[in-house]
Amino acid sequence: LAKTTQPISMDSYEGQEVNITCSHNNIATNDYITWYQQFPSQGPRFIIQGYKTKVTNEVASLFIPADRKSSTLSLPRVSLSDTAVYYCLVGETGRRALTFGSGTRLQVQP
Amino acid sequence: NAGVTQTPKFQVLKTGQSMTLQCAQDMNHEYMSWYRQDPGMGLRLIHYSVGAGITDQGEVPNGYNVSRSTTEDFPLRLLSAAPSQTSVYFCASSHSNEQFFGPGTRLTVL
């Protein structure tokens, strides 16, 4: 399984755009990149998934460069409720059980 | 749909006791997984199943057993509880690359 590296923590203020970058140098051809969000005392929640280029949904955008060795989760105009841990996962299509790293703890301040 | 349900929500065991953590999903997902999350850490995969009758080990399988007799249920058994198994346990199911997590079981082993 591809190993991921992401910052341990980040701080931001309400209304700012937050970009969290994940490094996955040994990503395989069949691997997808998936981001999850976890609030305290809850299970992780799917945010977004992509294979290459850019993916956008109502919550976030995911930017993946051509070499796919990294990816960036972009959260537009964060609010206090976006304070959570964000996990970047890389896994082969069909392998549903993915490996979670330690994640990035995002703290949004007023 | 109830999604993924887990029981109990909380449990305290003494060292050496055995118990079963229950997990059920009503989304007809083939894939189910068990993770544990220690304080301040990411999720680690214990066991997973790709369908009824098929299970496999994850990253930290020692001390745990699983079975998958039906699509809906995926119980996790602690054979002889140890303090090192104090953790929060999450069950997840998926049919694509998005996993749906249950609310978790907080287990304390004294």
PDB file of C-alpha atoms in Angstrom:
ATOM      1  CA  LEU A   1       0.000   0.000   0.000  1.00  0.00           C
ATOM      2  CA  ALA A   2       1.245   3.464  -0.858  1.00  0.00           C
ATOM      3  CA  LYS A   3       2.492   5.403   2.162  1.00  0.00           C
ATOM      4  CA  THR A   4       1.220   8.955   2.609  1.00  0.00           C
ATOM      5  CA  THR A   5       2.790  11.924   4.338  1.00  0.00           C
ATOM      6  CA  GLN A   6       0.805  14.970   5.410  1.00  0.00           C
ATOM      7  CA  PRO A   7       1.343  17.789   7.916  1.00  0.00           C
ATOM      8  CA  ILE A   8       0.501  16.924  11.497  1.00  0.00           C
ATOM      9  CA  SER A   9      -1.454  20.119  12.098  1.00  0.00           C
ATOM     10  CA  MET A  10      -2.586  23.364  10.500  1.00  0.00           C
ATOM     11  CA  ASP A  11      -4.224  26.519  11.811  1.00  0.00           C
ATOM     12  CA  SER A  12      -6.552  28.833   9.936  1.00  0.00           C
ATOM     13  CA  TYR A  13      -9.156  31.524  10.459  1.00  0.00           C
ATOM     14  CA  GLU A  14     -12.763  31.574   9.473  1.00  0.00           C
ATOM     15  CA  GLY A  15     -13.351  32.588   5.867  1.00  0.00           C
ATOM     16  CA  GLN A  16      -9.903  31.588   4.652  1.00  0.00           C
ATOM     17  CA  GLU A  17      -9.118  28.953   2.066  1.00  0.00           C
ATOM     18  CA  VAL A  18      -7.199  25.986   3.465  1.00  0.00           C
ATOM     19  CA  ASN A  19      -4.968  23.747   1.379  1.00  0.00           C
ATOM     20  CA  ILE A  20      -3.703  20.473   2.833  1.00  0.00           C
ATOM     21  CA  THR A  21      -1.071  18.679   0.797  1.00  0.00           C
ATOM     22  CA  CYS A  22      -0.436  14.960   0.925  1.00  0.00           C
ATOM     23  CA  SER A  23       2.677  13.285  -0.453  1.00  0.00           C
ATOM     24  CA  HIS A  24       2.422   9.763  -1.901  1.00  0.00           C
ATOM     25  CA  ASN A  25       5.587   9.153  -3.871  1.00  0.00           C
ATOM     26  CA  ASN A  26       5.045   5.442  -4.504  1.00  0.00           C
ATOM     27  CA  ILE A  27       1.472   5.654  -5.726  1.00  0.00           C
ATOM     28  CA  ALA A  28       0.605   2.811  -8.087  1.00  0.00           C
ATOM     29  CA  THR A  29      -1.159   3.006 -11.425  1.00  0.00           C
ATOM     30  CA  ASN A  30      -4.444   1.651 -10.088  1.00  0.00           C
ATOM     31  CA  ASP A  31      -4.461   3.753  -6.912  1.00  0.00           C
ATOM     32  CA  TYR A  32      -7.101   6.357  -6.193  1.00  0.00           C
ATOM     33  CA  ILE A  33      -6.630   9.251  -3.759  1.00  0.00           C
ATOM     34  CA  THR A  34      -9.327   9.677  -1.152  1.00  0.00           C
ATOM     35  CA  TRP A  35      -9.778  12.208   1.645  1.00  0.00           C
ATOM     36  CA  TYR A  36     -11.762  11.686   4.833  1.00  0.00           C
ATOM     37  CA  GLN A  37     -12.775  14.060   7.622  1.00  0.00           C
ATOM     38  CA  GLN A  38     -13.105  13.009  11.251  1.00  0.00           C
ATOM     39  CA  PHE A  39     -14.679  14.939  14.097  1.00  0.00           C
ATOM     40  CA  PRO A  40     -13.968  13.980  17.727  1.00  0.00           C
ATOM     41  CA  SER A  41     -15.834  10.874  18.893  1.00  0.00           C
ATOM     42  CA  GLN A  42     -17.121  10.123  15.384  1.00  0.00           C
ATOM     43  CA  GLY A  43     -16.119   7.818  12.578  1.00  0.00           C
ATOM     44  CA  PRO A  44     -14.401   9.270   9.496  1.00  0.00           C
ATOM     45  CA  ARG A  45     -16.571  10.728   6.755  1.00  0.00           C
ATOM     46  CA  PHE A  46     -15.791  10.650   3.037  1.00  0.00           C
ATOM     47  CA  ILE A  47     -15.006  14.067   1.539  1.00  0.00           C
ATOM     48  CA  ILE A  48     -13.691  13.597  -1.970  1.00  0.00           C
ATOM     49  CA  GLN A  49     -11.870  11.180  -4.242  1.00  0.00           C
ATOM     50  CA  GLY A  50      -9.876  11.521  -7.419  1.00  0.00           C
ATOM     51  CA  TYR A  51      -7.480   9.818  -9.800  1.00  0.00           C
ATOM     52  CA  LYS A  52      -5.878  12.709 -11.678  1.00  0.00           C
ATOM     53  CA  THR A  53      -6.239  16.440 -12.462  1.00  0.00           C
ATOM     54  CA  LYS A  54      -8.968  18.199 -10.512  1.00  0.00           C
ATOM     55  CA  VAL A  55     -12.136  17.048  -8.797  1.00  0.00           C
ATOM     56  CA  THR A  56     -14.646  19.377  -7.172  1.00  0.00           C
ATOM     57  CA  ASN A  57     -17.770  18.742  -5.151  1.00  0.00           C
ATOM     58  CA  GLU A  58     -19.965  20.830  -2.883  1.00  0.00           C
ATOM     59  CA  VAL A  59     -17.532  20.498   0.009  1.00  0.00           C
ATOM     60  CA  ALA A  60     -13.995  20.621  -1.390  1.00  0.00           C
ATOM     61  CA  SER A  61     -11.663  20.444  -4.356  1.00  0.00           C
ATOM     62  CA  LEU A  62      -8.904  17.938  -4.932  1.00  0.00           C
ATOM     63  CA  PHE A  63      -5.916  18.842  -7.073  1.00  0.00           C
ATOM     64  CA  ILE A  64      -3.679  16.076  -8.406  1.00  0.00           C
ATOM     65  CA  PRO A  65      -0.635  16.906 -10.566  1.00  0.00           C
ATOM     66  CA  ALA A  66       0.275  14.882 -13.610  1.00  0.00           C
ATOM     67  CA  ASP A  67       2.866  12.733 -11.791  1.00  0.00           C
ATOM     68  CA  ARG A  68       0.288  11.926  -9.057  1.00  0.00           C
ATOM     69  CA  LYS A  69       3.001  11.880  -6.385  1.00  0.00           C
ATOM     70  CA  SER A  70       1.090  14.381  -4.306  1.00  0.00           C
ATOM     71  CA  SER A  71      -2.389  15.788  -3.936  1.00  0.00           C
ATOM     72  CA  THR A  72      -3.919  18.872  -2.352  1.00  0.00           C
ATOM     73  CA  LEU A  73      -7.253  19.073  -0.602  1.00  0.00           C
ATOM     74  CA  SER A  74      -8.678  22.582  -0.828  1.00  0.00           C
ATOM     75  CA  LEU A  75     -11.382  23.759   1.567  1.00  0.00           C
ATOM     76  CA  PRO A  76     -12.865  27.107   0.490  1.00  0.00           C
ATOM     77  CA  ARG A  77     -13.849  29.658   3.129  1.00  0.00           C
ATOM     78  CA  VAL A  78     -13.526  27.441   6.187  1.00  0.00           C
ATOM     79  CA  SER A  79     -15.736  27.852   9.228  1.00  0.00           C
ATOM     80  CA  LEU A  80     -15.354  26.772  12.848  1.00  0.00           C
ATOM     81  CA  SER A  81     -17.229  23.570  12.016  1.00  0.00           C
ATOM     82  CA  ASP A  82     -14.407  22.522   9.670  1.00  0.00           C
ATOM     83  CA  THR A  83     -12.161  21.964  12.687  1.00  0.00           C
ATOM     84  CA  ALA A  84     -11.377  18.266  12.369  1.00  0.00           C
ATOM     85  CA  VAL A  85      -8.722  15.736  11.401  1.00  0.00           C
ATOM     86  CA  TYR A  86      -8.281  15.195   7.660  1.00  0.00           C
ATOM     87  CA  TYR A  87      -6.892  11.941   6.307  1.00  0.00           C
ATOM     88  CA  CYS A  88      -5.352  11.337   2.909  1.00  0.00           C
ATOM     89  CA  LEU A  89      -5.589   7.735   1.720  1.00  0.00           C
ATOM     90  CA  VAL A  90      -4.182   6.046  -1.348  1.00  0.00           C
ATOM     91  CA  GLY A  91      -5.457   2.667  -2.425  1.00  0.00           C
ATOM     92  CA  GLU A  92      -5.983   0.363  -5.339  1.00  0.00           C
ATOM     93  CA  THR A  93      -9.360   0.332  -6.974  1.00  0.00           C
ATOM     94  CA  GLY A  94     -11.209  -2.592  -5.454  1.00  0.00           C
ATOM     95  CA  ARG A  95      -9.311  -2.609  -2.166  1.00  0.00           C
ATOM     96  CA  ARG A  96     -11.987  -1.076  -0.005  1.00  0.00           C
ATOM     97  CA  ALA A  97     -10.081  -1.388   3.255  1.00  0.00           C
ATOM     98  CA  LEU A  98      -7.581   1.440   3.041  1.00  0.00           C
ATOM     99  CA  THR A  99      -4.732   2.365   5.336  1.00  0.00           C
ATOM    100  CA  PHE A 100      -5.159   5.538   7.377  1.00  0.00           C
ATOM    101  CA  GLY A 101      -2.147   7.592   8.423  1.00  0.00           C
ATOM    102  CA  SER A 102      -2.117   9.992  11.341  1.00  0.00           C
ATOM    103  CA  GLY A 103      -3.940  12.720   9.436  1.00  0.00           C
ATOM    104  CA  THR A 104      -3.772  16.513   9.600  1.00  0.00           C
ATOM    105  CA  ARG A 105      -5.424  18.223  12.523  1.00  0.00           C
ATOM    106  CA  LEU A 106      -7.010  21.449  11.254  1.00  0.00           C
ATOM    107  CA  GLN A 107      -7.911  24.091  13.813  1.00  0.00           C
ATOM    108  CA  VAL A 108     -10.102  26.948  12.578  1.00  0.00           C
ATOM    109  CA  GLN A 109     -10.223  30.016  14.778  1.00  0.00           C
ATOM    110  CA  PRO A 110     -12.715  32.893  14.735  1.00  0.00           C
TER     111      PRO A 110
ATOM    112  CA  ASN B   1     -31.414   3.184   5.927  1.00  0.00           C
ATOM    113  CA  ALA B   2     -29.692   2.970   9.308  1.00  0.00           C
ATOM    114  CA  GLY B   3     -26.290   2.733   7.586  1.00  0.00           C
ATOM    115  CA  VAL B   4     -23.608   1.111   9.735  1.00  0.00           C
ATOM    116  CA  THR B   5     -24.573   0.346  13.315  1.00  0.00           C
ATOM    117  CA  GLN B   6     -22.304  -0.776  16.131  1.00  0.00           C
ATOM    118  CA  THR B   7     -23.070  -2.147  19.575  1.00  0.00           C
ATOM    119  CA  PRO B   8     -22.274  -1.553  22.322  1.00  0.00           C
ATOM    120  CA  LYS B   9     -21.259   2.120  22.356  1.00  0.00           C
ATOM    121  CA  PHE B  10     -19.181   1.665  25.502  1.00  0.00           C
ATOM    122  CA  GLN B  11     -17.708  -1.397  27.189  1.00  0.00           C
ATOM    123  CA  VAL B  12     -15.414  -2.030  30.135  1.00  0.00           C
ATOM    124  CA  LEU B  13     -13.706  -5.409  30.409  1.00  0.00           C
ATOM    125  CA  LYS B  14     -11.297  -7.014  32.801  1.00  0.00           C
ATOM    126  CA  THR B  15      -8.076  -8.509  31.520  1.00  0.00           C
ATOM    127  CA  GLY B  16      -8.686 -11.981  30.171  1.00  0.00           C
ATOM    128  CA  GLN B  17     -12.379 -11.563  29.460  1.00  0.00           C
ATOM    129  CA  SER B  18     -13.739 -12.160  25.999  1.00  0.00           C
ATOM    130  CA  MET B  19     -16.441 -10.269  24.141  1.00  0.00           C
ATOM    131  CA  THR B  20     -17.906  -9.614  20.727  1.00  0.00           C
ATOM    132  CA  LEU B  21     -18.320  -6.211  19.158  1.00  0.00           C
ATOM    133  CA  GLN B  22     -21.276  -6.173  16.824  1.00  0.00           C
ATOM    134  CA  CYS B  23     -21.420  -4.443  13.445  1.00  0.00           C
ATOM    135  CA  ALA B  24     -24.277  -4.449  10.976  1.00  0.00           C
ATOM    136  CA  GLN B  25     -25.014  -2.605   7.743  1.00  0.00           C
ATOM    137  CA  ASP B  26     -28.206  -2.397   5.712  1.00  0.00           C
ATOM    138  CA  MET B  27     -26.743  -1.057   2.467  1.00  0.00           C
ATOM    139  CA  ASN B  28     -25.978  -4.484   0.942  1.00  0.00           C
ATOM    140  CA  HIS B  29     -22.285  -3.651   0.784  1.00  0.00           C
ATOM    141  CA  GLU B  30     -19.868  -6.435   0.000  1.00  0.00           C
ATOM    142  CA  TYR B  31     -16.875  -4.968   1.777  1.00  0.00           C
ATOM    143  CA  MET B  32     -16.662  -4.549   5.539  1.00  0.00           C
ATOM    144  CA  SER B  33     -13.744  -3.633   7.768  1.00  0.00           C
ATOM    145  CA  TRP B  34     -12.753  -3.212  11.391  1.00  0.00           C
ATOM    146  CA  TYR B  35     -10.379  -0.484  12.551  1.00  0.00           C
ATOM    147  CA  ARG B  36      -9.049   0.564  15.908  1.00  0.00           C
ATOM    148  CA  GLN B  37      -8.098   4.098  16.835  1.00  0.00           C
ATOM    149  CA  ASP B  38      -5.892   4.853  19.799  1.00  0.00           C
ATOM    150  CA  PRO B  39      -5.915   8.353  21.347  1.00  0.00           C
ATOM    151  CA  GLY B  40      -4.421  10.966  19.027  1.00  0.00           C
ATOM    152  CA  MET B  41      -3.680   8.395  16.348  1.00  0.00           C
ATOM    153  CA  GLY B  42      -5.029   7.421  12.982  1.00  0.00           C
ATOM    154  CA  LEU B  43      -7.088   4.334  12.263  1.00  0.00           C
ATOM    155  CA  ARG B  44      -5.388   0.962  11.960  1.00  0.00           C
ATOM    156  CA  LEU B  45      -6.970  -1.883  10.044  1.00  0.00           C
ATOM    157  CA  ILE B  46      -7.647  -5.043  12.089  1.00  0.00           C
ATOM    158  CA  HIS B  47      -9.562  -7.356   9.752  1.00  0.00           C
ATOM    159  CA  TYR B  48     -11.623  -6.972   6.619  1.00  0.00           C
ATOM    160  CA  SER B  49     -14.020  -8.957   4.484  1.00  0.00           C
ATOM    161  CA  VAL B  50     -14.691  -8.819   0.759  1.00  0.00           C
ATOM    162  CA  GLY B  51     -17.924 -10.757   1.031  1.00  0.00           C
ATOM    163  CA  ALA B  52     -19.841 -13.343   3.015  1.00  0.00           C
ATOM    164  CA  GLY B  53     -17.596 -16.224   3.980  1.00  0.00           C
ATOM    165  CA  ILE B  54     -14.367 -14.374   3.135  1.00  0.00           C
ATOM    166  CA  THR B  55     -12.170 -12.578   5.657  1.00  0.00           C
ATOM    167  CA  ASP B  56      -8.568 -11.439   5.739  1.00  0.00           C
ATOM    168  CA  GLN B  57      -6.119  -9.881   8.167  1.00  0.00           C
ATOM    169  CA  GLY B  58      -5.235  -6.243   8.246  1.00  0.00           C
ATOM    170  CA  GLU B  59      -2.392  -4.408   9.881  1.00  0.00           C
ATOM    171  CA  VAL B  60      -3.029  -5.373  13.528  1.00  0.00           C
ATOM    172  CA  PRO B  61      -4.989  -8.674  13.631  1.00  0.00           C
ATOM    173  CA  ASN B  62      -3.456 -10.313  16.712  1.00  0.00           C
ATOM    174  CA  GLY B  63      -5.919 -10.897  19.538  1.00  0.00           C
ATOM    175  CA  TYR B  64      -8.981 -10.515  17.312  1.00  0.00           C
ATOM    176  CA  ASN B  65     -11.146 -12.886  15.311  1.00  0.00           C
ATOM    177  CA  VAL B  66     -13.825 -12.139  12.741  1.00  0.00           C
ATOM    178  CA  SER B  67     -16.387 -14.052  10.751  1.00  0.00           C
ATOM    179  CA  ARG B  68     -18.759 -13.075   7.955  1.00  0.00           C
ATOM    180  CA  SER B  69     -21.687 -15.472   7.742  1.00  0.00           C
ATOM    181  CA  THR B  70     -24.024 -12.897   6.185  1.00  0.00           C
ATOM    182  CA  THR B  71     -23.607  -9.800   4.044  1.00  0.00           C
ATOM    183  CA  GLU B  72     -25.098  -7.641   6.788  1.00  0.00           C
ATOM    184  CA  ASP B  73     -23.085  -8.638   9.861  1.00  0.00           C
ATOM    185  CA  PHE B  74     -19.376  -8.552  10.651  1.00  0.00           C
ATOM    186  CA  PRO B  75     -18.710  -9.199  14.364  1.00  0.00           C
ATOM    187  CA  LEU B  76     -15.295  -8.687  15.936  1.00  0.00           C
ATOM    188  CA  ARG B  77     -14.302 -11.015  18.747  1.00  0.00           C
ATOM    189  CA  LEU B  78     -11.736 -10.273  21.417  1.00  0.00           C
ATOM    190  CA  LEU B  79     -10.470 -13.643  22.571  1.00  0.00           C
ATOM    191  CA  SER B  80      -8.749 -12.632  25.830  1.00  0.00           C
ATOM    192  CA  ALA B  81      -8.844  -8.914  26.435  1.00  0.00           C
ATOM    193  CA  ALA B  82      -5.629  -7.078  27.300  1.00  0.00           C
ATOM    194  CA  PRO B  83      -5.086  -3.458  28.405  1.00  0.00           C
ATOM    195  CA  SER B  84      -3.324  -2.831  25.077  1.00  0.00           C
ATOM    196  CA  GLN B  85      -6.682  -3.354  23.374  1.00  0.00           C
ATOM    197  CA  THR B  86      -8.147  -0.291  25.057  1.00  0.00           C
ATOM    198  CA  SER B  87      -9.208   1.768  22.075  1.00  0.00           C
ATOM    199  CA  VAL B  88     -12.087   3.005  19.980  1.00  0.00           C
ATOM    200  CA  TYR B  89     -13.226   0.467  17.417  1.00  0.00           C
ATOM    201  CA  PHE B  90     -14.815   1.492  14.129  1.00  0.00           C
ATOM    202  CA  CYS B  91     -16.599  -0.721  11.669  1.00  0.00           C
ATOM    203  CA  ALA B  92     -16.961   0.340   8.036  1.00  0.00           C
ATOM    204  CA  SER B  93     -18.674  -0.917   4.906  1.00  0.00           C
ATOM    205  CA  SER B  94     -18.344   0.002   1.250  1.00  0.00           C
ATOM    206  CA  HIS B  95     -19.270  -1.084  -2.246  1.00  0.00           C
ATOM    207  CA  SER B  96     -17.062   1.359  -4.103  1.00  0.00           C
ATOM    208  CA  ASN B  97     -14.057   3.283  -2.897  1.00  0.00           C
ATOM    209  CA  GLU B  98     -16.095   5.250  -0.355  1.00  0.00           C
ATOM    210  CA  GLN B  99     -16.256   3.736   3.106  1.00  0.00           C
ATOM    211  CA  PHE B 100     -19.147   4.366   5.476  1.00  0.00           C
ATOM    212  CA  PHE B 101     -18.207   4.256   9.137  1.00  0.00           C
ATOM    213  CA  GLY B 102     -20.221   3.352  12.183  1.00  0.00           C
ATOM    214  CA  PRO B 103     -20.298   5.499  15.340  1.00  0.00           C
ATOM    215  CA  GLY B 104     -17.660   3.420  17.093  1.00  0.00           C
ATOM    216  CA  THR B 105     -17.348   1.346  20.262  1.00  0.00           C
ATOM    217  CA  ARG B 106     -15.208   2.743  23.067  1.00  0.00           C
ATOM    218  CA  LEU B 107     -13.555  -0.194  24.834  1.00  0.00           C
ATOM    219  CA  THR B 108     -11.609  -0.025  28.078  1.00  0.00           C
ATOM    220  CA  VAL B 109      -9.706  -3.045  29.365  1.00  0.00           C
ATOM    221  CA  LEU B 110      -8.693  -2.889  33.007  1.00  0.00           C
TER     222      LEU B 110
END
